Amino acid sequence: MTITTTRPAVTAHDRGSTFTGTGALVRFILRRDRVRIPVWLAALTLTTVGTAQSFQDLYGDDTNRAQVAETMSTPAGLAMTGPAHYLGDYTLGAMMSHQMLGFMAIMVGLMSVLAVVRHTRAEEETGRAELVRANVVGRHAHLVAALAVVAATNVVLALLIAAGLGGLGMAGITWSGALLYGAAHAAAGIVFAGVAAVTVQITEHSRGAAGLALAVVGVAYVLRAAGDVGDNGLSWLSPIGWVQATWAFLENRWWPLLLAVALAVGLVLVAFQLSSRRDVGAGLRQPRSGAAAASNALAHPIGFALRLHRGLMFGFGVAMLLLGVTYGSILGEAEDMLAGIDAFQDVIAEIGGATVAESFASMVMVIMAIIASVYVVMAALRPRAEENAGRAEPVLATALSRVRWLGSHLVVVLIGSVVMLLAAGLGIGLSGASSMGDSSMVGKLVGASLAYLPALWVTAGIAVLLVGLVPRAAALAWIVPLYAFLVGYLGQILQFPNWMNNLSPFGHIPQLPVDDLDFVPLLALTALAAALAVGGLLAFREREVNVT
Amino acid sequence: MPALTDAAISVSGLDKSFGTTKALDQLDLTVHTEEVHGFLGPNGAGKSTTIRVLLGLLRSDAGTAAVLGGDPWRDAVALHRRLSYVAGDVNLWPNLTGGEAIDLFARLRGGFDRKRRDALCDRFDLDPTKKGRTYSKGNRQKVAIVAALASDVELLVLDEPTAGLDPLMESVFAECVRELKAAGRTVLLSSHILAQVEALCDRVSIIRLGHIVESGSLSELRHLTRTTVIAETARPADRLAELPGVHDPAVHNGQLRFDVDTEQLDAVIGYLHSLGIRSLVSQPPTLEQLFMRHYGDDLNADVTTTRSA
């Protein structure tokens, strides 16, 4: 007789849960980000405390603040900052909530999105997640661990900001307000972490996932801008609108943050659902097969570069168009809003003949051009990414010269820069013309948008020069849009000196349609861009192709 | 171009450092026209670095290199029209199909033959409609091989081309290399698969620590290596160990087993003959042994030589 023993079936306990291993992964993430997280926390806290300090220095007395409140009540001022409710009692605290909360929500969103993507989709894309998942690690462990760390980071940030601001002991900055102000940051960060949790399930590429989530951050900002200028409730569609609706340092209402928490929980549940439906490393869409042979266009270096860039160019172009349409739609309201107010006739006179809508549009143009420069940097660094991925080497081992290879990418970046500004200009022009009932705006605004081309070309030139000359530091090209954004945004609030504005290529572009068209700076910037690009191409011709 | 007829690749005294790491150290390499040349060495010996210099992707620190009579750095584009390259680690674009990638490489190089390309896809059993991200390692390698073979070029530079291929596909590849040789093409085949080099190559260069330690035809290299002898003799071979050129003598069940330097073979067999040979098996060195001599036991021999000198 033979005795057979059967192993008992796996018990529920042995089976573990889809969260098994989360704790170990949390420690792993903290280890990997032991520098990154403290740097983000320190930078954001110091920005907040430093801004509050300079507000006190610049606007310490009531008359100063009243003046600021008046300039801020223009459509341009409201679009850039927050709801007009804060202007009623413009204490230093209210100034912080009004002017800084929207900007900081973007920054916190950036931090949270990048962190979630880095520890989920980027891990899958590189194949490292597969190694980890082959161990005793549950299906949702990566996502939960990433979200736990990001949520905790946001809570710590909230406490640091509250302590930093409360500790200043300024008039108008109460402890209860500081706590809510900090919590508003955490709420924004956690919502956008939830957004990223969903986008990383959708696309296979970490860059796409981050781009999609950051686009949501951008849409949230634009929605609240449109809502605050038009006073039409649109702000309630935006998480950034919610955190700004806390009236921190004024009435201190906490309940809008509940909306953010509820949305974050909902998003995370959706993310779990989506991730249960897909394979490790895969997106939601199954890969399809494609053409068996290359088209004639693909066999040409420029056609080839265009093929690699077209997804980014199309996606970003659509985003620019929508951005323009949104801003354009509030042009008419901006005009109406101020038409009957006498006080603004002086302001308009000061601007020099331009209408309120035109001055608003010219400010929006700078913002849209800086956003377009984000595309330019992403696209101009693409050849470096190709090199890093080991895909440049076999191409350069064909009869394609280095200069033609890098030059083809550059040509596509230049085409893309025109696409971006044309899309943004047409968007704001067409929707602005219809909201104002003035068809002459189309041409004016498209022209105003295209005037920023030389600034984008300088940005591209800097990126290409870095790729050619110091490839390892090519990511430094990000400084251009970042600096332009900081100078453009904080510079106006904190009154940076003029030379800081002049360091940015965007500072030299005539602000059409308000300013007169001056070709001298445009030509000078174009010449500079050409010199930078040629320098980059020549440097690339002389350097080795390194795959590391 | 005077060097064209006799040497497709001629390299001398090549140095290349990455930071403090010396990747190539006085490397000499000659590949004759119309030969299949094996470039043999362990991982990290400098094979890929040498090939990248030959393709003008890296610049050497010192020494001279000529490919098809031209300067690989200065004349890169002109030379690349006349050569094909397969990298050991093929990275494809995730959203381009294999067929598109093949055409792209072949058409950027020039001399693209559509019929030949389709025939190669069939031979290698490659589906050209799949996106790059869905290919396995072996299939990515096939894409690179088909792309390289689809153009009619004078020189093929193949850097561990069969990594990840299954044995069936390896034999298809070997067939292709033989056809290239028959058609009078020159092939530089880098590999660490000894059997492959042994089966395909006319001449071999062995690289170790960035330096060519041995170069020649397989038969020339065998002169430098040891033959393994297994013999039984009527009388015991007491003095065997004292003979010059004999290594590692051992006795198992009355059978003698030892290695002997090829130039001493005659004298040693003569000695065995004097003892009355009952059985004799002699094995020519395999490439494995040849390899071991440079990377294995011969290291010790080098050390002893230096000490005794």
PDB file of N, CA, C and O in Angstrom, chain A residues 508 510 517-527:
ATOM      1  N   HIS A 508      12.720  89.726 -23.245  1.00  0.00           N
ATOM      2  CA  HIS A 508      13.087  90.657 -24.315  1.00  0.00           C
ATOM      3  C   HIS A 508      12.053  90.739 -25.425  1.00  0.00           C
ATOM      4  O   HIS A 508      12.199  91.502 -26.355  1.00  0.00           O
ATOM      5  N   PRO A 510       8.756  91.817 -27.190  1.00  0.00           N
ATOM      6  CA  PRO A 510       7.739  92.868 -27.022  1.00  0.00           C
ATOM      7  C   PRO A 510       6.391  92.234 -26.682  1.00  0.00           C
ATOM      8  O   PRO A 510       5.989  91.259 -27.313  1.00  0.00           O
ATOM      9  N   LEU A 517       5.449  96.548 -31.999  1.00  0.00           N
ATOM     10  CA  LEU A 517       6.277  95.475 -32.543  1.00  0.00           C
ATOM     11  C   LEU A 517       7.675  96.033 -32.817  1.00  0.00           C
ATOM     12  O   LEU A 517       7.833  96.976 -33.587  1.00  0.00           O
ATOM     13  N   ASP A 518       8.667  95.467 -32.156  1.00  0.00           N
ATOM     14  CA  ASP A 518      10.049  95.923 -32.324  1.00  0.00           C
ATOM     15  C   ASP A 518      10.863  94.730 -32.811  1.00  0.00           C
ATOM     16  O   ASP A 518      11.018  93.738 -32.099  1.00  0.00           O
ATOM     17  N   PHE A 519      11.387  94.829 -34.021  1.00  0.00           N
ATOM     18  CA  PHE A 519      12.073  93.677 -34.613  1.00  0.00           C
ATOM     19  C   PHE A 519      13.485  93.470 -34.067  1.00  0.00           C
ATOM     20  O   PHE A 519      14.040  92.392 -34.201  1.00  0.00           O
ATOM     21  N   VAL A 520      14.055  94.545 -33.480  1.00  0.00           N
ATOM     22  CA  VAL A 520      15.466  94.435 -33.067  1.00  0.00           C
ATOM     23  C   VAL A 520      15.681  93.288 -32.076  1.00  0.00           C
ATOM     24  O   VAL A 520      16.508  92.405 -32.317  1.00  0.00           O
ATOM     25  N   PRO A 521      14.926  93.246 -30.957  1.00  0.00           N
ATOM     26  CA  PRO A 521      15.162  92.120 -30.035  1.00  0.00           C
ATOM     27  C   PRO A 521      14.825  90.770 -30.667  1.00  0.00           C
ATOM     28  O   PRO A 521      15.491  89.770 -30.374  1.00  0.00           O
ATOM     29  N   LEU A 522      13.812  90.756 -31.530  1.00  0.00           N
ATOM     30  CA  LEU A 522      13.434  89.481 -32.150  1.00  0.00           C
ATOM     31  C   LEU A 522      14.567  88.944 -33.022  1.00  0.00           C
ATOM     32  O   LEU A 522      14.922  87.760 -32.963  1.00  0.00           O
ATOM     33  N   LEU A 523      15.145  89.846 -33.803  1.00  0.00           N
ATOM     34  CA  LEU A 523      16.251  89.421 -34.677  1.00  0.00           C
ATOM     35  C   LEU A 523      17.475  89.049 -33.853  1.00  0.00           C
ATOM     36  O   LEU A 523      18.177  88.084 -34.157  1.00  0.00           O
ATOM     37  N   ALA A 524      17.716  89.838 -32.800  1.00  0.00           N
ATOM     38  CA  ALA A 524      18.889  89.545 -31.968  1.00  0.00           C
ATOM     39  C   ALA A 524      18.748  88.172 -31.315  1.00  0.00           C
ATOM     40  O   ALA A 524      19.700  87.373 -31.300  1.00  0.00           O
ATOM     41  N   LEU A 525      17.559  87.885 -30.805  1.00  0.00           N
ATOM     42  CA  LEU A 525      17.345  86.571 -30.175  1.00  0.00           C
ATOM     43  C   LEU A 525      17.477  85.444 -31.202  1.00  0.00           C
ATOM     44  O   LEU A 525      18.052  84.395 -30.909  1.00  0.00           O
ATOM     45  N   THR A 526      16.955  85.683 -32.409  1.00  0.00           N
ATOM     46  CA  THR A 526      17.054  84.662 -33.448  1.00  0.00           C
ATOM     47  C   THR A 526      18.520  84.386 -33.791  1.00  0.00           C
ATOM     48  O   THR A 526      18.933  83.231 -33.937  1.00  0.00           O
ATOM     49  N   ALA A 527      19.313  85.468 -33.885  1.00  0.00           N
ATOM     50  CA  ALA A 527      20.743  85.304 -34.185  1.00  0.00           C
ATOM     51  C   ALA A 527      21.431  84.526 -33.064  1.00  0.00           C
ATOM     52  O   ALA A 527      22.244  83.625 -33.314  1.00  0.00           O
TER      53      ALA A 527
END
